Coordinates of C-alpha atoms in Angstrom, one line a residue:
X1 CA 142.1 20.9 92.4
X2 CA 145.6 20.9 90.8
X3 CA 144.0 21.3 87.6
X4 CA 142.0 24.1 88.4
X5 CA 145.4 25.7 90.0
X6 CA 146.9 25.1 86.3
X7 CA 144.4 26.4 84.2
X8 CA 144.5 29.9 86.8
X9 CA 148.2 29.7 86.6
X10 CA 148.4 29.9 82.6
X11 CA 145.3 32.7 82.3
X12 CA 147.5 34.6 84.4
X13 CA 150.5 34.1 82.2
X14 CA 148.6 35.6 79.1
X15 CA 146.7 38.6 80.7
X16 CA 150.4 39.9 82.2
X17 CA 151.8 40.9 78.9
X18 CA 148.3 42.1 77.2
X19 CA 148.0 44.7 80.7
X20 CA 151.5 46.0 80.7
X21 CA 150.8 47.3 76.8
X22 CA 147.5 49.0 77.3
X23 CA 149.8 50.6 80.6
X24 CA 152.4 51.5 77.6
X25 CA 150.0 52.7 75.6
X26 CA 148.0 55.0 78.2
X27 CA 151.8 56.3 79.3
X28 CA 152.8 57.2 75.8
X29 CA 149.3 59.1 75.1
X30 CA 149.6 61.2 77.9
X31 CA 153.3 61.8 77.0
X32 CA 153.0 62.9 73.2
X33 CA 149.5 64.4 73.6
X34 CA 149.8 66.7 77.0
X35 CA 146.4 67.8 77.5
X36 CA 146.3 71.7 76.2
X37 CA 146.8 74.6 79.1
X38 CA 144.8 77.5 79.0
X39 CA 146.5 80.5 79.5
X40 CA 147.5 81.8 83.1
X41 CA 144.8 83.0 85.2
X42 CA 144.2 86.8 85.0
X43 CA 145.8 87.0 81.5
X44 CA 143.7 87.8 78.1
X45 CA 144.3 85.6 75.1
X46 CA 146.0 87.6 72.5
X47 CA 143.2 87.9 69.3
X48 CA 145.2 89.1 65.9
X49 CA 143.7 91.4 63.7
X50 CA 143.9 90.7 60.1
X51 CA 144.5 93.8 57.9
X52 CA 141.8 95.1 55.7
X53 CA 142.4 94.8 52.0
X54 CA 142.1 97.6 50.1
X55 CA 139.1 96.6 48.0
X56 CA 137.5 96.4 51.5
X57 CA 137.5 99.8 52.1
X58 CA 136.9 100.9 49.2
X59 CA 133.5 98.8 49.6
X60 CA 133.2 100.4 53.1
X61 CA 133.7 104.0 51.8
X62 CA 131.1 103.4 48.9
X63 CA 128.4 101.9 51.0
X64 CA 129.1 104.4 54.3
X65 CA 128.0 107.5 51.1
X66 CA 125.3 106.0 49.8
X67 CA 121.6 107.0 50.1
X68 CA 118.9 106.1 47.9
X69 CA 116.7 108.4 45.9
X70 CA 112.9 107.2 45.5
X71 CA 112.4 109.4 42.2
X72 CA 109.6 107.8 39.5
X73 CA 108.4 106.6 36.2
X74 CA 111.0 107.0 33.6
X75 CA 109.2 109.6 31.2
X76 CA 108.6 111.9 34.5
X77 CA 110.2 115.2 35.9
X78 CA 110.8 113.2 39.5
X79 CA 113.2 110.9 38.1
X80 CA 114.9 113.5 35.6
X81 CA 115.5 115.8 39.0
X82 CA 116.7 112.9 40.5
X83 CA 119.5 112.5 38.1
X84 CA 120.5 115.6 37.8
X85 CA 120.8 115.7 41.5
X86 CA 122.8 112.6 41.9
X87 CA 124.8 113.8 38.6
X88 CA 126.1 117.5 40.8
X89 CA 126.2 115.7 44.4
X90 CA 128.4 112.2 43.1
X91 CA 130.4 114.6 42.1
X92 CA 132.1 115.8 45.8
X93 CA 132.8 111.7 46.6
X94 CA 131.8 112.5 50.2
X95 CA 128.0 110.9 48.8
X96 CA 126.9 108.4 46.8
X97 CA 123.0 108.9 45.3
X98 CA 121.3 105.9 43.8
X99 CA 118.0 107.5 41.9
X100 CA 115.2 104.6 41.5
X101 CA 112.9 104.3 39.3
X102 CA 109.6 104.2 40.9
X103 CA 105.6 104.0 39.8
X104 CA 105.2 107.8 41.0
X105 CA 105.6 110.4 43.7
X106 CA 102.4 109.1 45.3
X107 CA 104.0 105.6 45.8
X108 CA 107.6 106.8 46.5
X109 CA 105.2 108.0 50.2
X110 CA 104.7 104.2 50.6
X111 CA 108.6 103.5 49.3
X112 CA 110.3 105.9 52.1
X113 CA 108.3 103.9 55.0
X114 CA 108.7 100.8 54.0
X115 CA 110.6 100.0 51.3
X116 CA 113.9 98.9 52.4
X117 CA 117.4 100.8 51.7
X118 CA 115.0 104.1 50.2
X119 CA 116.6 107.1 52.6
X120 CA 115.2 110.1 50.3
X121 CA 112.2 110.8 48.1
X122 CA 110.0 112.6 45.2
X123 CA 106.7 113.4 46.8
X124 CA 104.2 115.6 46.0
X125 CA 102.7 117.9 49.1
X126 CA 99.0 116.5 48.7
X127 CA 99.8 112.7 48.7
X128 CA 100.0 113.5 52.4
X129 CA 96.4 113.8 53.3
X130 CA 95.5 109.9 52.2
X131 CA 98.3 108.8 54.4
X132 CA 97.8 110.8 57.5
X133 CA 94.6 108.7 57.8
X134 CA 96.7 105.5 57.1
X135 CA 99.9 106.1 59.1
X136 CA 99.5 107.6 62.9
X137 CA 101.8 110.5 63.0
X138 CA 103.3 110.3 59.8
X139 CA 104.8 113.7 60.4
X140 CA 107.2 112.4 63.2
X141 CA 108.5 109.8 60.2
X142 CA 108.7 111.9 56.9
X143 CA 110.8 115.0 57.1
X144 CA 110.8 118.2 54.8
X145 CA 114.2 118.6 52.8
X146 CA 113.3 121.4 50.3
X147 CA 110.4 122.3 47.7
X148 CA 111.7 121.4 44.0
X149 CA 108.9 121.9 41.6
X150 CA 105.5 122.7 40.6
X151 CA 103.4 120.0 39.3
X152 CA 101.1 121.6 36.9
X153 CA 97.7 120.2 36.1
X154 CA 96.9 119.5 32.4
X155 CA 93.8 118.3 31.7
X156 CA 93.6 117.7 28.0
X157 CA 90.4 116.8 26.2
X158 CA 88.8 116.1 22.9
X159 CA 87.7 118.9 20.1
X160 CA 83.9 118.5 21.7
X161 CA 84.6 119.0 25.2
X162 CA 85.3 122.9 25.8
X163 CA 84.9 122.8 30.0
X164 CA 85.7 120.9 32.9
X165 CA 81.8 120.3 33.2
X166 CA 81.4 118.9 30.0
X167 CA 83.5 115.9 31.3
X168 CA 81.0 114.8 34.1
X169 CA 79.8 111.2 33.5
X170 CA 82.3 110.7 30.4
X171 CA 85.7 108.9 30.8
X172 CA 88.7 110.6 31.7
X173 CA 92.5 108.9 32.4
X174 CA 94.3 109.5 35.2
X175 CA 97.4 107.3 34.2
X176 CA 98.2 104.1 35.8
X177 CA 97.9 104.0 40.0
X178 CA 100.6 105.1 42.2
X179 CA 101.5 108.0 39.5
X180 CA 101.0 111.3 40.4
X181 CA 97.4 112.1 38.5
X182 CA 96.3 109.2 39.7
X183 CA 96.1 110.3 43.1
X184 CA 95.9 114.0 42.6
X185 CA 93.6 114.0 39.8
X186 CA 90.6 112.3 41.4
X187 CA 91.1 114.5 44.3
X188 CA 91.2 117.8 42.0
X189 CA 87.9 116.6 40.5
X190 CA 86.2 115.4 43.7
X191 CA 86.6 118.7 45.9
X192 CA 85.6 120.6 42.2
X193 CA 82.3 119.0 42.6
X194 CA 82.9 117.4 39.3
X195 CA 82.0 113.6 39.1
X196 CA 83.7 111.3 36.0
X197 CA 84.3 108.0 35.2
X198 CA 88.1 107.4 36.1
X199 CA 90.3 105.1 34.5
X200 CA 93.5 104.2 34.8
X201 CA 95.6 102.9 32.2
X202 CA 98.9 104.4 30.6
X203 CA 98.8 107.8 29.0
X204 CA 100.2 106.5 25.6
X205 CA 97.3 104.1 25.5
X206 CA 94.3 106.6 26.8
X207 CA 96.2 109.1 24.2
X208 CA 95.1 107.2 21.3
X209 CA 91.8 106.3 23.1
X210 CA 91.7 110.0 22.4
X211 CA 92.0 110.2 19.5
X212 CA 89.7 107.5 18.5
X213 CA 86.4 108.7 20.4
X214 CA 86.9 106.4 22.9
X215 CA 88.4 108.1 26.0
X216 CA 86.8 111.9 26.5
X217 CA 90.0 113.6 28.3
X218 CA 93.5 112.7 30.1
X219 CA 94.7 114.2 33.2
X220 CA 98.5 114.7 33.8
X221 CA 100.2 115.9 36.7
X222 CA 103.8 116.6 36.3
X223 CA 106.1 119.5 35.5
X224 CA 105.7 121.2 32.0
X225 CA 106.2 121.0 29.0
X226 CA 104.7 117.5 28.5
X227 CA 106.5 115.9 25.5
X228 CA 103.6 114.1 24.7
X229 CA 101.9 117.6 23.6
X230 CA 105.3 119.3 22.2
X231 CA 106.7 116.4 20.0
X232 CA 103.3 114.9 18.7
X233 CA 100.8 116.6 16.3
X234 CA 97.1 117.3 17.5
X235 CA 94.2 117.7 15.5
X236 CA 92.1 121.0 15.3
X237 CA 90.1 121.5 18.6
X238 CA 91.9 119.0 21.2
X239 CA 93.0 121.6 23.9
X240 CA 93.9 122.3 27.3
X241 CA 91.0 123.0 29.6
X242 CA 90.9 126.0 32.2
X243 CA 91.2 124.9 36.0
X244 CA 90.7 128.1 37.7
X245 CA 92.7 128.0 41.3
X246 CA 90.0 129.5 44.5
X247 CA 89.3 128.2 48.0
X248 CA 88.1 124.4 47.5
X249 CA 92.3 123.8 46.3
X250 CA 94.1 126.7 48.9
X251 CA 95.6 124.0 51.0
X252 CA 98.0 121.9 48.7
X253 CA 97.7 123.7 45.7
X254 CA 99.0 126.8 43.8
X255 CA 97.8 128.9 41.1
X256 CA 99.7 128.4 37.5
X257 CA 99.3 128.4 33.4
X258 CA 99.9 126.4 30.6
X259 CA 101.3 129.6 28.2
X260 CA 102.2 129.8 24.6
X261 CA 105.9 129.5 25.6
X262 CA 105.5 126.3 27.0
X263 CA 102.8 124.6 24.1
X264 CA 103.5 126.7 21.2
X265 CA 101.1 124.3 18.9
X266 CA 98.1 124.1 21.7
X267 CA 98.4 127.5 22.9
X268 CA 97.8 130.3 21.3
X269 CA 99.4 133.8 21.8
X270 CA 98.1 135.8 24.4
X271 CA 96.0 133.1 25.8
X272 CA 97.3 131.6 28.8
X273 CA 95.4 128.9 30.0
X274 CA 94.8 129.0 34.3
X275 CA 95.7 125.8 36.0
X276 CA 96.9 125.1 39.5
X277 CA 99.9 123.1 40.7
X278 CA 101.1 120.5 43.0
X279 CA 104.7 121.5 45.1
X280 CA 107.0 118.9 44.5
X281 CA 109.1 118.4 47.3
X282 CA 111.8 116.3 48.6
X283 CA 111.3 114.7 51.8
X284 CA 113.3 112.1 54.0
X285 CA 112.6 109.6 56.6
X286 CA 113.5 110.5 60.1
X287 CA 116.4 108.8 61.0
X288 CA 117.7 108.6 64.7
X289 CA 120.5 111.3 65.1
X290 CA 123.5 109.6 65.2
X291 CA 122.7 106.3 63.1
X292 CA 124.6 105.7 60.0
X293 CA 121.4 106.6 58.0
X294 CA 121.0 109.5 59.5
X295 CA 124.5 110.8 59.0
X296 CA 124.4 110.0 55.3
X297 CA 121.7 112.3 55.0
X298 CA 122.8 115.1 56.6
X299 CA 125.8 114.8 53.7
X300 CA 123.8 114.9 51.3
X301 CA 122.0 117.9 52.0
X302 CA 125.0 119.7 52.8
X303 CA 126.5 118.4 49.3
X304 CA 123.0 119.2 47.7
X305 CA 122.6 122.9 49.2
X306 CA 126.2 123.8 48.7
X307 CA 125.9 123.0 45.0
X308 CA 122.3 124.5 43.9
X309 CA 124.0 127.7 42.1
X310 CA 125.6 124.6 39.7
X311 CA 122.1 122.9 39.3
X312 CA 120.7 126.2 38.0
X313 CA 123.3 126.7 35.2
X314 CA 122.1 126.0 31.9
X315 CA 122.6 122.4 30.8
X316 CA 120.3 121.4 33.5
X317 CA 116.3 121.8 34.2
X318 CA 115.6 125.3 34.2
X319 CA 113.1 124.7 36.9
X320 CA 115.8 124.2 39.1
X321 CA 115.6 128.1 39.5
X322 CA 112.2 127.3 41.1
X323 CA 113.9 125.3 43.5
X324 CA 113.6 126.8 47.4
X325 CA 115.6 125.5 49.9
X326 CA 113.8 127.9 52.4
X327 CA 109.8 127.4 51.8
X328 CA 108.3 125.3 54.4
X329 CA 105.1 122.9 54.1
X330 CA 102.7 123.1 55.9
X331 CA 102.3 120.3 58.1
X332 CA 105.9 118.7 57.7
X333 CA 108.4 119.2 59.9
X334 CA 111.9 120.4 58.6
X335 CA 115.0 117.9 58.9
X336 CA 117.6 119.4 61.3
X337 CA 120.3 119.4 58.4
X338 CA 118.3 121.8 56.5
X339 CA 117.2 124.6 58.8
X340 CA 119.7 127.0 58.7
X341 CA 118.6 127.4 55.1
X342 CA 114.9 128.7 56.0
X343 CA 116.7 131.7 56.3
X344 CA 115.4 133.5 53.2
X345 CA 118.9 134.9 52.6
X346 CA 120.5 131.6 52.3
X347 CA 118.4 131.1 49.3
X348 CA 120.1 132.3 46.8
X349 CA 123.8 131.9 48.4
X350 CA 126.6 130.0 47.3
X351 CA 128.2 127.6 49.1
X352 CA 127.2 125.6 52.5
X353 CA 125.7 127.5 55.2

């Protein structure tokens, strides 16, 4: 028993000091590391603001302008208009306008709904039709800015080939798909009655095809003249052939000519050649009023508008002087931004409405 006492006695001893510094060491802890206080009830924490640089809003400014232009291949009016407009509008630094290149005004249909970041685009008025039966109420999405352009038609064709019924059952380019005469064309030809065998390859290539034997006729859609038949030399007999305009092409198309003036080696004086023509036209999507998108198209059309007397000075397209801020299409709904200029007299004005 007094050894048990003993050995109870001296454990004792040892565990006193080893408890009194973990109580030291709890004491100190709670006296250099006071648990943190939260503010007093019903105040707000104070949040700073840092202040933005300068290269910030610069970015801000830049991006807050910017819309993007769907125009199209690189050798096509679409994309030549689209500089020149982003040349005149750039210049006001309320709007920033980013041209794209693109595979055609067909495609640039499929680019406005769902490419992302495209605000504006190059269509041309009968690309429409295939979508409607593709997109429900593609009207309430695509907007009508203003007509630029005709389109014209040229359908050029070998030395043996001297009408547009000569070419049924023989090959005939339409240029690559998603250009313009790949979607027009075929259309042209079908409501015409007139059945070929399409292909679709680049028009430099099917040129030479051409030439060759190989490839009957090519079909271009796009605003004249066509450098390929100003700068390059053509054989006796290849020639434009005659698309007379009538009822089967009243919807979307217009009646035109290929004249002397425009294809002084091809065309011979006093013989205009009859065509038709697609309206090119520049369209938007239909933004939300009062998104950011929206408002950066509405600036742009006021900056475009208000500067059309400079786009129709010489040093630019002269077709510019084509250009109708107050036509309509059929079909296509007119963005909000651009209605005051249906007026007819607002045409031809100066300056913002």
């Amino acid at each position: 028993m007094t050894r048990k006492l003993m050995f109870v006695l001296v454990l004792s001893l040892f565990a006193l000091p080893a408890m009194a510094q973990n109580a030291n060491r709890t004491v100190g802890k709670s006296t250099a590391e006071p648990p943190a206080s939260g503010p007093p009830r019903g105040s707000r924490a104070v949040r700073l603001v840092q202040p933005r640089s300068a290269e910030e809003e610069v970015r801000d400014r830049v991006n807050a302008g910017t819309v993007a232009l769907a125009a199209g291949l690189l050798e096509g009016a679409p994309l030549r208009f689209a500089t020149e407009i982003s040349r005149v509008v750039n210049e006001g630094n309320k709007v920033h306008v980013l041209p794209v290149v693109t595979r055609g005004p067909t495609e640039n249909v499929n680019d406005l709904l769902y490419l992302k970041g495209i605000d504006i685009a190059i269509i041309n008025s009968d690309s429409l039709e295939e979508y409607r039966a593709q997109v429900p109420e593609i009207e309430k999405r695509i907007v009508h800015v203003m007509n630029l352009f005709p389109s014209e038609l040229h359908v050029f064709a070998r030395p043996e080939i001297n009408s547009l019924a000569d070419l049924a059952g023989k090959k005939v380019n339409f240029n690559t798909q998603g250009t313009a005469a790949a979607y027009s064309g075929p259309l042209i030809f079908s409501r015409l009655g007139i059945e070929v065998e399409k292909i679709f390859v680049p028009h430099p290539v099917a040129l030479e095809q051409m030439r060759k034997g190989e490839m009957a006729a090519v079909v271009f859609v796009t605003s004249k003249p066509v450098d390929a038949f100003v700068k390059r030399k053509w054989d006796e007999g290849f020639k434009f052939l005659a698309v007379p305009w009538g009822p089967k092409l009243a919807d979307y198309y217009v009646p035109a000519s290929l004249t002397p003036a425009d294809y002084p080696a091809l065309v011979h004086a006093g013989g205009d050649i009859e065509t038709i023509a697609v309206p090119t036209i520049l369209v938007a999507y239909n933004w939300n009023p009062g998104t950011p998108r929206y408002d950066r198209v509405t600036a742009f059309v006021s900056e475009l508008f208000g500067r059309l007397d400079q786009l129709r000075q010489p040093g630019f397209d002269p077709k510019w002087k084509q250009a109708n801020p107050g036509a309509g299409v059929p079909g296509l709904q007119r963005l909000k931004a651009a209605e005051s200029w249906q007026d007819p007299r607002m045409a031809n004005r100066t300056g913002r409405p």
